[in-house]
Short mmCIF file of C-alpha atoms and ligand atoms in Angstrom, two decimals:
data_model
loop_
_atom_site.label_atom_id
_atom_site.label_comp_id
_atom_site.label_asym_id
_atom_site.label_seq_id
_atom_site.Cartn_x
_atom_site.Cartn_y
_atom_site.Cartn_z
CA UNK A 1 -172.11 -18.77 -58.87
CA UNK A 2 -174.17 -15.75 -59.78
CA UNK A 3 -176.86 -15.53 -57.12
CA UNK A 4 -179.89 -13.25 -57.04
CA UNK A 5 -181.77 -12.88 -53.77
CA UNK A 6 -185.16 -11.23 -54.22
CA UNK A 7 -186.10 -9.49 -50.97
CA UNK A 8 -183.49 -7.95 -48.67
CA UNK A 9 -185.24 -8.15 -45.32
CA UNK A 10 -184.64 -10.18 -42.17
CA UNK A 11 -184.31 -13.36 -44.23
CA UNK A 12 -182.83 -12.20 -47.53
CA UNK A 13 -180.09 -9.90 -46.26
CA UNK A 14 -178.32 -12.39 -43.95
CA UNK A 15 -178.43 -15.01 -46.72
CA UNK A 16 -177.09 -12.55 -49.30
CA UNK A 17 -174.23 -11.42 -47.07
CA UNK A 18 -173.29 -14.98 -46.21
CA UNK A 19 -173.43 -16.07 -49.87
CA UNK A 20 -171.13 -13.17 -50.80
CA UNK A 21 -168.77 -14.02 -47.93
CA UNK A 22 -168.32 -17.58 -49.22
CA UNK A 23 -167.46 -16.26 -52.67
CA UNK A 24 -170.65 -16.10 -54.72
CA UNK A 25 -171.38 -13.10 -56.90
CA UNK A 26 -174.57 -11.80 -55.22
CA UNK A 27 -177.23 -9.29 -56.20
CA UNK A 28 -179.57 -8.35 -53.36
CA UNK A 29 -182.67 -7.18 -55.19
CA UNK A 30 -185.50 -5.34 -53.44
CA UNK A 31 -188.30 -3.01 -54.51
CA UNK A 32 -187.90 -0.81 -51.42
CA UNK A 33 -185.72 2.16 -52.41
CA UNK A 34 -185.22 3.26 -48.77
CA UNK A 35 -183.85 -0.13 -47.77
CA UNK A 36 -181.64 -0.48 -50.83
CA UNK A 37 -180.37 3.08 -50.29
CA UNK A 38 -179.35 2.18 -46.73
CA UNK A 39 -177.69 -1.07 -47.83
CA UNK A 40 -175.79 0.57 -50.68
CA UNK A 41 -174.50 3.12 -48.15
CA UNK A 42 -173.33 0.28 -45.90
CA UNK A 43 -176.09 0.76 -43.30
CA UNK A 44 -177.70 -2.42 -42.01
CA UNK A 45 -181.23 -2.44 -40.55
CA UNK A 46 -181.07 -6.12 -39.59
CA UNK A 47 -179.48 -6.69 -36.16
CA UNK A 48 -177.82 -9.94 -37.15
CA UNK A 49 -175.82 -8.20 -39.88
CA UNK A 50 -173.33 -5.65 -38.62
CA UNK A 51 -172.42 -2.61 -40.73
CA UNK A 52 -168.84 -3.99 -40.80
CA UNK A 53 -169.92 -7.25 -42.41
CA UNK A 54 -172.11 -5.44 -44.89
CA UNK A 55 -169.36 -3.01 -45.84
CA UNK A 56 -166.85 -5.83 -46.22
CA UNK A 57 -169.00 -7.63 -48.82
CA UNK A 58 -169.79 -4.34 -50.59
CA UNK A 59 -166.06 -3.48 -50.71
CA UNK A 60 -165.19 -6.96 -51.98
CA UNK A 61 -167.48 -6.33 -54.98
CA UNK A 62 -169.24 -9.64 -54.33
CA UNK A 63 -172.45 -8.05 -53.04
CA UNK A 64 -174.56 -5.41 -54.71
CA UNK A 65 -177.89 -4.04 -53.46
CA UNK A 66 -180.20 -3.02 -56.28
CA UNK A 67 -183.73 -1.95 -57.15
CA UNK A 68 -183.07 -2.39 -60.86
CA UNK A 69 -184.80 -5.52 -62.25
CA UNK A 70 -182.17 -5.68 -65.01
CA UNK A 71 -179.56 -6.54 -62.35
CA UNK A 72 -181.33 -9.87 -61.81
CA UNK A 73 -180.24 -11.14 -65.24
CA UNK A 74 -178.07 -14.21 -65.82
CA UNK A 75 -178.46 -15.86 -62.46
CA UNK A 76 -177.41 -19.42 -61.71
CA UNK A 77 -179.32 -19.45 -58.43
CA UNK A 78 -182.26 -17.23 -57.48
CA UNK A 79 -183.76 -17.25 -54.00
CA UNK A 80 -187.13 -15.69 -53.18
CA UNK A 81 -187.28 -14.15 -49.69
CA UNK A 82 -190.20 -11.74 -50.02
CA UNK A 83 -193.08 -11.22 -47.56
CA UNK A 84 -196.01 -13.64 -47.34
CA UNK A 85 -198.56 -11.68 -45.31
CA UNK A 86 -202.28 -12.17 -44.82
CA UNK A 87 -204.88 -10.05 -46.55
CA UNK A 88 -208.35 -10.22 -45.00
CA UNK A 89 -207.29 -13.43 -43.27
CA UNK A 90 -206.17 -15.16 -46.49
CA UNK A 91 -202.63 -15.74 -47.81
CA UNK A 92 -201.36 -12.84 -49.91
CA UNK A 93 -198.92 -14.34 -52.40
CA UNK A 94 -198.73 -11.20 -54.55
CA UNK A 95 -195.10 -10.53 -53.50
CA UNK A 96 -194.09 -14.10 -54.30
CA UNK A 97 -195.87 -13.89 -57.64
CA UNK A 98 -194.31 -10.54 -58.56
CA UNK A 99 -190.77 -11.67 -57.77
CA UNK A 100 -191.32 -15.03 -59.51
CA UNK A 101 -192.49 -13.24 -62.66
CA UNK A 102 -189.36 -11.12 -62.64
CA UNK A 103 -187.16 -14.20 -62.19
CA UNK A 104 -189.08 -15.98 -64.98
CA UNK A 105 -188.19 -13.16 -67.35
CA UNK A 106 -184.48 -13.83 -66.69
CA UNK A 107 -184.70 -17.64 -66.46
CA UNK A 108 -182.02 -19.56 -68.37
CA UNK A 109 -181.58 -23.31 -68.93
CA UNK A 110 -179.69 -24.88 -66.02
CA UNK A 111 -180.66 -22.20 -63.48
CA UNK A 112 -182.17 -23.01 -60.07
CA UNK A 113 -184.96 -21.10 -58.36
CA UNK A 114 -185.58 -21.59 -54.64
CA UNK A 115 -188.52 -20.32 -52.63
CA UNK A 116 -187.65 -19.48 -49.01
CA UNK A 117 -190.72 -17.44 -48.04
CA UNK A 118 -192.97 -19.24 -45.56
CA UNK A 119 -196.16 -20.40 -47.22
CA UNK A 120 -198.84 -23.10 -47.38
CA UNK A 121 -198.04 -26.59 -48.74
CA UNK A 122 -198.33 -26.64 -52.52
CA UNK A 123 -197.13 -23.10 -53.25
CA UNK A 124 -193.84 -24.05 -54.91
CA UNK A 125 -195.49 -26.55 -57.21
CA UNK A 126 -198.84 -24.85 -57.85
CA UNK A 127 -197.96 -21.13 -57.82
CA UNK A 128 -194.24 -20.65 -58.46
CA UNK A 129 -193.73 -23.44 -60.99
CA UNK A 130 -196.41 -22.35 -63.53
CA UNK A 131 -195.24 -18.73 -63.39
CA UNK A 132 -191.65 -19.80 -64.12
CA UNK A 133 -192.80 -22.11 -66.90
CA UNK A 134 -194.37 -19.13 -68.68
CA UNK A 135 -190.77 -18.54 -69.77
CA UNK A 136 -191.19 -21.53 -72.11
CA UNK A 137 -188.78 -23.65 -70.06
CA UNK A 138 -189.94 -26.76 -68.18
CA UNK A 139 -189.35 -27.17 -64.45
CA UNK A 140 -187.32 -30.22 -63.53
CA UNK A 141 -186.13 -30.56 -67.15
CA UNK A 142 -184.74 -27.19 -68.31
CA UNK A 143 -184.41 -25.56 -64.90
CA UNK A 144 -184.50 -26.62 -61.26
CA UNK A 145 -186.95 -25.62 -58.57
CA UNK A 146 -187.10 -26.14 -54.84
CA UNK A 147 -188.29 -24.94 -51.47
CA UNK A 148 -186.03 -24.30 -48.50
CA UNK A 149 -187.71 -22.67 -45.51
CA UNK A 150 -185.85 -20.08 -43.51
CA UNK A 151 -185.56 -20.80 -39.80
CA UNK A 152 -183.66 -17.69 -38.83
CA UNK A 153 -184.38 -16.48 -35.27
CA UNK A 154 -183.57 -12.76 -35.31
CA UNK A 155 -181.52 -11.65 -32.32
CA UNK A 156 -180.57 -15.22 -31.33
CA UNK A 157 -176.85 -15.09 -30.40
CA UNK A 158 -176.39 -18.87 -30.69
CA UNK A 159 -178.29 -20.02 -33.75
CA UNK A 160 -177.78 -18.21 -37.04
CA UNK A 161 -178.02 -18.75 -40.79
CA UNK A 162 -174.84 -20.82 -40.85
CA UNK A 163 -175.25 -23.24 -37.94
CA UNK A 164 -179.02 -23.80 -38.03
CA UNK A 165 -179.73 -26.97 -40.03
CA UNK A 166 -181.37 -26.02 -43.35
CA UNK A 167 -184.24 -28.02 -44.79
CA UNK A 168 -183.82 -28.46 -48.55
CA UNK A 169 -186.27 -29.87 -51.07
CA UNK A 170 -186.85 -29.98 -54.81
CA UNK A 171 -189.60 -30.86 -57.26
CA UNK A 172 -187.49 -33.83 -58.38
CA UNK A 173 -184.19 -35.47 -57.46
CA UNK A 174 -182.08 -33.29 -59.71
CA UNK A 175 -183.70 -30.13 -58.31
CA UNK A 176 -183.11 -31.33 -54.76
CA UNK A 177 -179.46 -32.04 -55.62
CA UNK A 178 -179.00 -28.48 -56.99
CA UNK A 179 -180.73 -26.83 -54.03
CA UNK A 180 -178.70 -28.92 -51.59
CA UNK A 181 -175.44 -28.17 -53.40
CA UNK A 182 -176.06 -24.43 -53.19
CA UNK A 183 -176.91 -24.43 -49.46
CA UNK A 184 -173.95 -26.65 -48.69
CA UNK A 185 -171.79 -23.73 -49.73
CA UNK A 186 -173.46 -21.38 -47.23
CA UNK A 187 -174.62 -23.42 -44.20
CA UNK A 188 -173.06 -26.14 -42.02
CA UNK A 189 -175.84 -28.75 -42.32
CA UNK A 190 -178.60 -29.45 -44.80
CA UNK A 191 -181.57 -31.75 -44.18
CA UNK A 192 -183.00 -33.25 -47.37
CA UNK A 193 -186.77 -33.63 -47.52
CA UNK A 194 -188.20 -35.72 -50.37
CA UNK A 195 -191.01 -33.33 -51.39
CA UNK A 196 -191.53 -29.56 -51.51
CA UNK A 197 -194.94 -29.97 -49.84
CA UNK A 198 -193.42 -31.78 -46.84
CA UNK A 199 -190.78 -29.05 -46.56
CA UNK A 200 -193.46 -26.35 -46.72
CA UNK A 201 -195.49 -28.13 -44.06
CA UNK A 202 -192.43 -28.67 -41.84
CA UNK A 203 -191.94 -24.91 -41.52
CA UNK A 204 -195.61 -24.42 -40.64
CA UNK A 205 -195.46 -27.20 -38.04
CA UNK A 206 -192.50 -25.48 -36.37
CA UNK A 207 -194.23 -22.11 -36.14
CA UNK A 208 -197.66 -23.48 -35.25
CA UNK A 209 -196.01 -25.44 -32.43
CA UNK A 210 -194.54 -22.23 -30.99
CA UNK A 211 -197.73 -20.27 -31.51
CA UNK A 212 -199.91 -22.86 -29.76
CA UNK A 213 -197.51 -23.33 -26.85
CA UNK A 214 -197.17 -19.59 -26.27
CA UNK A 215 -200.96 -19.35 -26.24
CA UNK A 216 -201.10 -22.21 -23.73
CA UNK A 217 -198.69 -20.55 -21.32
CA UNK A 218 -200.41 -17.17 -21.77
CA UNK A 219 -203.75 -18.69 -20.81
CA UNK A 220 -202.14 -20.42 -17.84
CA UNK A 221 -200.62 -17.07 -16.78
CA UNK A 222 -204.02 -15.36 -16.80
CA UNK A 223 -205.64 -18.22 -14.89
CA UNK A 224 -202.78 -18.35 -12.35
CA UNK A 225 -203.09 -14.64 -11.63
CA UNK A 226 -206.78 -15.04 -10.88
CA UNK A 227 -206.00 -18.06 -8.69
CA UNK A 228 -203.36 -16.07 -6.81
CA UNK A 229 -200.48 -18.33 -7.93
CA UNK A 230 -197.14 -17.06 -9.26
CA UNK A 231 -197.04 -18.61 -12.75
CA UNK A 232 -193.29 -18.02 -13.07
CA UNK A 233 -192.56 -20.13 -9.99
CA UNK A 234 -194.67 -22.88 -11.53
CA UNK A 235 -192.95 -22.62 -14.92
CA UNK A 236 -189.50 -22.67 -13.28
CA UNK A 237 -190.51 -25.78 -11.35
CA UNK A 238 -191.89 -27.53 -14.45
CA UNK A 239 -188.69 -26.70 -16.35
CA UNK A 240 -186.73 -28.95 -13.97
CA UNK A 241 -188.22 -31.96 -15.78
CA UNK A 242 -185.45 -33.15 -18.10
CA UNK A 243 -187.77 -34.77 -20.65
CA UNK A 244 -191.26 -34.33 -22.06
CA UNK A 245 -191.51 -30.62 -21.25
CA UNK A 246 -190.41 -27.58 -23.20
CA UNK A 247 -190.29 -24.19 -21.52
CA UNK A 248 -192.43 -21.37 -22.91
CA UNK A 249 -193.00 -18.12 -21.06
CA UNK A 250 -195.91 -15.66 -21.00
CA UNK A 251 -195.75 -12.22 -22.55
CA UNK A 252 -197.83 -9.45 -24.09
CA UNK A 253 -198.75 -11.54 -27.17
CA UNK A 254 -196.98 -12.61 -30.34
CA UNK A 255 -195.66 -10.48 -33.19
CA UNK A 256 -193.31 -10.38 -36.14
CA UNK A 257 -193.79 -11.79 -39.59
CA UNK A 258 -194.08 -15.41 -38.48
CA UNK A 259 -196.22 -16.48 -35.53
CA UNK A 260 -199.23 -14.20 -36.06
CA UNK A 261 -199.34 -15.14 -39.75
CA UNK A 262 -197.87 -18.54 -40.66
CA UNK A 263 -200.34 -20.77 -38.74
CA UNK A 264 -203.17 -18.99 -40.56
CA UNK A 265 -201.60 -20.01 -43.90
CA UNK A 266 -202.01 -23.60 -42.79
CA UNK A 267 -205.55 -23.18 -41.45
CA UNK A 268 -206.54 -21.39 -44.68
CA UNK A 269 -205.20 -24.31 -46.71
CA UNK A 270 -206.95 -26.86 -44.48
CA UNK A 271 -210.24 -24.98 -44.80
CA UNK A 272 -209.83 -24.58 -48.55
CA UNK A 273 -208.75 -28.15 -49.31
CA UNK A 274 -210.68 -30.10 -46.68
CA UNK A 275 -213.52 -27.80 -45.69
CA UNK A 276 -212.68 -28.07 -42.02
CA UNK A 277 -211.24 -25.71 -39.45
CA UNK A 278 -207.86 -26.11 -37.80
CA UNK A 279 -209.06 -25.59 -34.25
CA UNK A 280 -205.73 -25.33 -32.48
CA UNK A 281 -204.77 -22.35 -34.63
CA UNK A 282 -208.11 -20.62 -34.09
CA UNK A 283 -207.80 -20.98 -30.32
CA UNK A 284 -204.15 -19.89 -30.23
CA UNK A 285 -204.97 -16.81 -32.35
CA UNK A 286 -207.81 -15.98 -30.01
CA UNK A 287 -205.68 -16.15 -26.86
CA UNK A 288 -202.56 -14.49 -28.23
CA UNK A 289 -204.54 -11.67 -29.88
CA UNK A 290 -206.21 -11.01 -26.54
CA UNK A 291 -202.94 -10.52 -24.63
CA UNK A 292 -202.52 -6.76 -25.32
CA UNK A 293 -206.02 -6.22 -23.83
CA UNK A 294 -204.96 -8.28 -20.83
CA UNK A 295 -201.80 -6.18 -20.37
CA UNK A 296 -203.95 -3.03 -20.41
CA UNK A 297 -206.35 -4.58 -17.90
CA UNK A 298 -203.46 -5.33 -15.54
CA UNK A 299 -202.19 -1.79 -15.99
CA UNK A 300 -205.63 -0.37 -15.17
CA UNK A 301 -205.64 -2.46 -11.98
CA UNK A 302 -202.15 -1.27 -11.01
CA UNK A 303 -203.06 2.39 -11.59
CA UNK A 304 -206.35 1.90 -9.78
CA UNK A 305 -204.54 0.77 -6.65
CA UNK A 306 -202.69 4.10 -6.81
CA UNK A 307 -206.01 5.92 -7.29
CA UNK A 308 -205.17 6.98 -10.80
CA UNK A 309 -207.01 6.58 -14.09
CA UNK A 310 -205.46 5.66 -17.43
CA UNK A 311 -206.94 8.88 -18.85
CA UNK A 312 -204.46 11.65 -18.19
CA UNK A 313 -201.68 9.29 -17.06
CA UNK A 314 -198.29 9.34 -18.67
CA UNK A 315 -197.35 5.79 -19.63
CA UNK A 316 -193.88 4.81 -20.75
CA UNK A 317 -193.72 1.62 -22.80
CA UNK A 318 -190.34 -0.12 -22.89
CA UNK A 319 -189.98 -2.06 -26.15
CA UNK A 320 -191.91 -1.54 -29.35
CA UNK A 321 -190.38 -4.58 -31.07
CA UNK A 322 -192.20 -7.87 -30.66
CA UNK A 323 -189.10 -9.57 -29.40
CA UNK A 324 -186.06 -9.04 -27.22
CA UNK A 325 -182.96 -7.50 -28.83
CA UNK A 326 -184.58 -6.98 -32.24
CA UNK A 327 -185.96 -3.89 -33.94
CA UNK A 328 -188.83 -5.69 -35.66
CA UNK A 329 -192.13 -3.99 -34.77
CA UNK A 330 -194.27 -5.75 -37.38
CA UNK A 331 -197.50 -7.08 -35.87
CA UNK A 332 -196.01 -6.26 -32.48
CA UNK A 333 -198.41 -6.48 -29.54
CA UNK A 334 -196.82 -3.23 -28.31
CA UNK A 335 -198.44 -1.39 -31.22
CA UNK A 336 -201.84 -2.64 -30.08
CA UNK A 337 -201.08 -1.65 -26.47
CA UNK A 338 -200.26 1.88 -27.71
CA UNK A 339 -203.59 2.07 -29.56
CA UNK A 340 -205.62 0.83 -26.60
CA UNK A 341 -203.98 3.24 -24.15
CA UNK A 342 -204.37 6.18 -26.50
CA UNK A 343 -208.05 5.39 -26.97
CA UNK A 344 -208.40 5.58 -23.18
CA UNK A 345 -206.79 9.00 -23.05
CA UNK A 346 -203.29 8.14 -21.84
CA UNK A 347 -200.21 10.05 -22.89
CA UNK A 348 -198.08 7.24 -24.35
CA UNK A 349 -194.34 7.43 -24.83
CA UNK A 350 -192.22 4.58 -26.17
CA UNK A 351 -188.56 3.70 -25.67
CA UNK A 352 -186.94 1.17 -27.99
CA UNK A 353 -183.26 1.53 -28.86
CA UNK A 354 -183.54 -1.10 -31.60
CA UNK A 355 -186.39 0.25 -33.69
CA UNK A 356 -185.22 2.19 -36.75
CA UNK A 357 -187.96 4.70 -37.52
CA UNK A 358 -187.21 4.92 -41.25
CA UNK A 359 -187.70 1.17 -41.65
CA UNK A 360 -190.67 0.61 -39.37
CA UNK A 361 -192.60 3.81 -39.97
CA UNK A 362 -193.08 4.45 -36.25
CA UNK A 363 -193.29 8.18 -36.95
CA UNK A 364 -196.60 8.86 -35.14
CA UNK A 365 -195.14 7.67 -31.83
CA UNK A 366 -193.34 9.75 -29.23
CA UNK A 367 -190.06 7.86 -29.10
CA UNK A 368 -187.89 8.65 -26.09
CA UNK A 369 -184.85 7.30 -24.22
CA UNK A 370 -185.51 5.21 -21.10
CA UNK A 371 -183.42 7.55 -18.93
CA UNK A 372 -183.98 8.50 -15.28
CA UNK A 373 -185.96 11.62 -16.18
CA UNK A 374 -188.41 9.71 -18.42
CA UNK A 375 -188.82 6.92 -15.90
CA UNK A 376 -189.50 9.35 -13.05
CA UNK A 377 -191.98 11.37 -15.12
CA UNK A 378 -194.11 8.33 -16.01
CA UNK A 379 -197.13 7.42 -13.90
CA UNK A 380 -196.53 3.87 -15.00
CA UNK A 381 -193.88 1.98 -16.98
CA UNK A 382 -194.75 -1.17 -18.93
CA UNK A 383 -191.94 -3.50 -19.96
CA UNK A 384 -193.02 -5.19 -23.20
CA UNK A 385 -189.71 -6.29 -24.81
CA UNK A 386 -186.89 -7.09 -22.40
CA UNK A 387 -184.02 -5.78 -24.51
CA UNK A 388 -180.61 -6.21 -22.88
CA UNK A 389 -179.93 -2.56 -23.74
CA UNK A 390 -182.35 -1.32 -21.04
CA UNK A 391 -180.85 -0.45 -17.65
CA UNK A 392 -182.97 -2.58 -15.33
CA UNK A 393 -181.43 -1.27 -12.11
CA UNK A 394 -182.34 2.24 -13.24
CA UNK A 395 -185.87 1.15 -14.20
CA UNK A 396 -186.41 -0.46 -10.78
CA UNK A 397 -184.92 2.50 -8.92
CA UNK A 398 -186.60 5.40 -10.71
CA UNK A 399 -190.07 4.16 -11.72
CA UNK A 400 -193.11 4.77 -9.54
CA UNK A 401 -195.01 1.79 -10.93
CA UNK A 402 -193.81 -0.93 -13.32
CA UNK A 403 -195.81 -3.64 -15.04
CA UNK A 404 -193.30 -6.24 -16.22
CA UNK A 405 -194.67 -8.61 -18.88
CA UNK A 406 -191.38 -10.55 -19.16
CA UNK A 407 -190.28 -11.08 -15.54
CA UNK A 408 -187.05 -9.24 -16.10
CA UNK A 409 -187.45 -7.43 -12.75
CA UNK A 410 -188.17 -8.71 -9.27
CA UNK A 411 -191.74 -8.20 -8.07
CA UNK A 412 -192.06 -5.72 -5.20
CA UNK A 413 -194.03 -2.69 -4.01
CA UNK A 414 -193.46 -0.80 -7.27
CA UNK A 415 -193.02 -3.74 -9.64
CA UNK A 416 -195.77 -6.10 -10.73
CA UNK A 417 -194.99 -9.08 -12.95
CA UNK A 418 -197.58 -10.55 -15.32
N1 NAD B 1 -188.37 -12.60 -40.08
C1 NAD B 1 -188.20 -13.85 -39.73
O1 NAD B 1 -187.76 -14.12 -38.63
C2 NAD B 1 -188.53 -14.99 -40.66
C3 NAD B 1 -188.07 -16.26 -40.34
C4 NAD B 1 -188.34 -17.31 -41.18
C5 NAD B 1 -189.07 -17.10 -42.34
N2 NAD B 1 -189.53 -15.86 -42.64
C6 NAD B 1 -190.27 -15.71 -43.88
O2 NAD B 1 -189.42 -15.15 -44.87
C7 NAD B 1 -190.16 -14.28 -45.73
C8 NAD B 1 -189.56 -12.89 -45.69
O3 NAD B 1 -189.63 -12.39 -44.37
P1 NAD B 1 -188.76 -11.17 -43.88
O4 NAD B 1 -188.90 -11.13 -42.39
O5 NAD B 1 -187.39 -11.23 -44.46
O6 NAD B 1 -189.57 -9.97 -44.53
P2 NAD B 1 -189.07 -8.46 -44.74
O7 NAD B 1 -190.30 -7.64 -44.90
O8 NAD B 1 -188.06 -8.09 -43.69
O9 NAD B 1 -188.30 -8.51 -46.11
C9 NAD B 1 -188.92 -8.77 -47.32
C10 NAD B 1 -188.37 -7.80 -48.36
O10 NAD B 1 -188.92 -8.14 -49.61
C11 NAD B 1 -189.09 -6.94 -50.33
N3 NAD B 1 -189.98 -7.16 -51.46
C12 NAD B 1 -191.33 -7.07 -51.55
N4 NAD B 1 -191.75 -7.35 -52.79
C13 NAD B 1 -190.65 -7.64 -53.51
C14 NAD B 1 -190.44 -8.02 -54.86
N5 NAD B 1 -191.46 -8.18 -55.71
N6 NAD B 1 -189.18 -8.20 -55.27
C15 NAD B 1 -188.14 -8.04 -54.43
N7 NAD B 1 -188.28 -7.69 -53.13
C16 NAD B 1 -189.52 -7.49 -52.68
C17 NAD B 1 -189.60 -5.97 -49.30
O11 NAD B 1 -189.39 -4.62 -49.72
C18 NAD B 1 -188.74 -6.35 -48.09
O12 NAD B 1 -187.56 -5.58 -47.99
C19 NAD B 1 -191.60 -14.35 -45.25
O13 NAD B 1 -192.27 -15.34 -45.97
C20 NAD B 1 -191.45 -14.78 -43.81
O14 NAD B 1 -192.60 -15.46 -43.34
C21 NAD B 1 -189.25 -14.80 -41.84
#
C-alpha cells in the first residue's frame, strides 16, 4: 500500500521505517527541513532507529523522507503523528489541523486516515473528520477514519513498535476493519476498541496513571527524606509484594512530550465539557513541576555542608534528556534545573551523550564530556538521567560531591541519593 506518515519524530519515524520494512511504499512527510535533511542523508535522530535500518529502507526505495506536500498524493493509508502540545495550558491542535488539511487535499475514495497523536476524547470525530470532509467526501462512506494511539516507550529495549499491542479504532465498523488490517501488517497484536473516543481516552488513562504515580512516589521521597528514612529501601521492600503494587521510582520530575502534557488534555476536556476540575491531574502537575526546585534545594544543602554557595560553584549536570538512554530533552526537568542554577550564579555544564544539538536546540548550554577532568573540576555533580553510557565507577571515584536523583550510585561520604 502507499502510506504517508505525516510527522517524522519519535512516533512517526519508527512507524514509517517498520511500514517500509514490511513492504509498503512509504513517504515520511515532515515540515522540518533539518530533520528531513538528516533522514534523507541516512542519519537517524531517534535512538530506536539505527542508521543501518534507516539506510536499508532508503536503499530499498520503499521509504522516502520529504518536505514536499505534493509527495503526499495518492495515499491508501495516511497516519498523523504530529505534535499535540499545550499552548497557555490548553490543547494546541494546530499541527493536527495543518496536517489533516494537507491530507484532505489529497484524499481519494477508499483511502484511510488514522490519527496517532495523543489528544483529548472527541478529536478524531470532531476535529479531524470535518476537516477531511471539506474534500467533499464523506467519512465512513467514501473514506475511512480511525484513531490508534502510539504507546512507544523511547529507549525501551524490550517493548517496541512491533511487539507492543496496538489499540485500533474507527468511526464505524468498516473504518475499524481498515485500520486494523493496516496495523496487522506492521505490529504483532492489535486490540480493537469499539469507539474512537474510548481509544483516545485509553491513551490518556495510561499516561495519567504514570503521571499520578510518579507524583505520588516523588512526594513520598520528599517526606521520607525529612523523616530520615531511606525511601529506596522502602520502595524495594514494597516491590516484593507480588500483587496489588506497581513500582515507581522518584526522580527530578517528568519530561518529554507525554507526561507533562497529555493529562492536561484530559483535564482541559473535563473542565470544558463538565465544568469541573480533574483534581488528580492538578495535584500531580503541582508535585512533579516542583521536583526541579527540590533537586536544587538538596544541592544547596549538600554544598552548604561543604561550606560552599551555589553562586560561583561549578556544577556538572549528567543528563539533559528527561529519560534514561534517550536524547529527548523536551520539557525535561534538567532544563529547569539549569535555569534555576544559572539564576543563582552557578557555572553550569551539562554532559549528555544522547542529545543531538541540531535537533534539540541546546545551543546555549555548555555541553561537555563526563570525563575524569570534568568530574574533578566540578564542585558538585548532579545525576539527572542515568544513561547507561555514563561511567559510574569514574563518577564515584573522581567527583567531590554527587547528588544522585536516580539511585544509580551507592550513597556514601561523597554521594547523596535523593
Ligand atoms: N514521544 C513519545 O514517546 C510518544 C509516545 C506516544 C505518543 N506520542 C504522541 O505522538 C505525537 C507525536 O509525538 P513525537 O514525540 O513523535 O513528536 P516529535 O516532535 O518528535 O515529532 C513530530 C514531528 O511532526 C512534525 N510536524 C509538525 N507539524 C507538521 C505538519 N503539519 N505536517 C507534517 N509534520 C509536521 C514536526 O516537525 C516533528 O518532526 C504527539 O501527539 C505525542 O503526544 C509520543
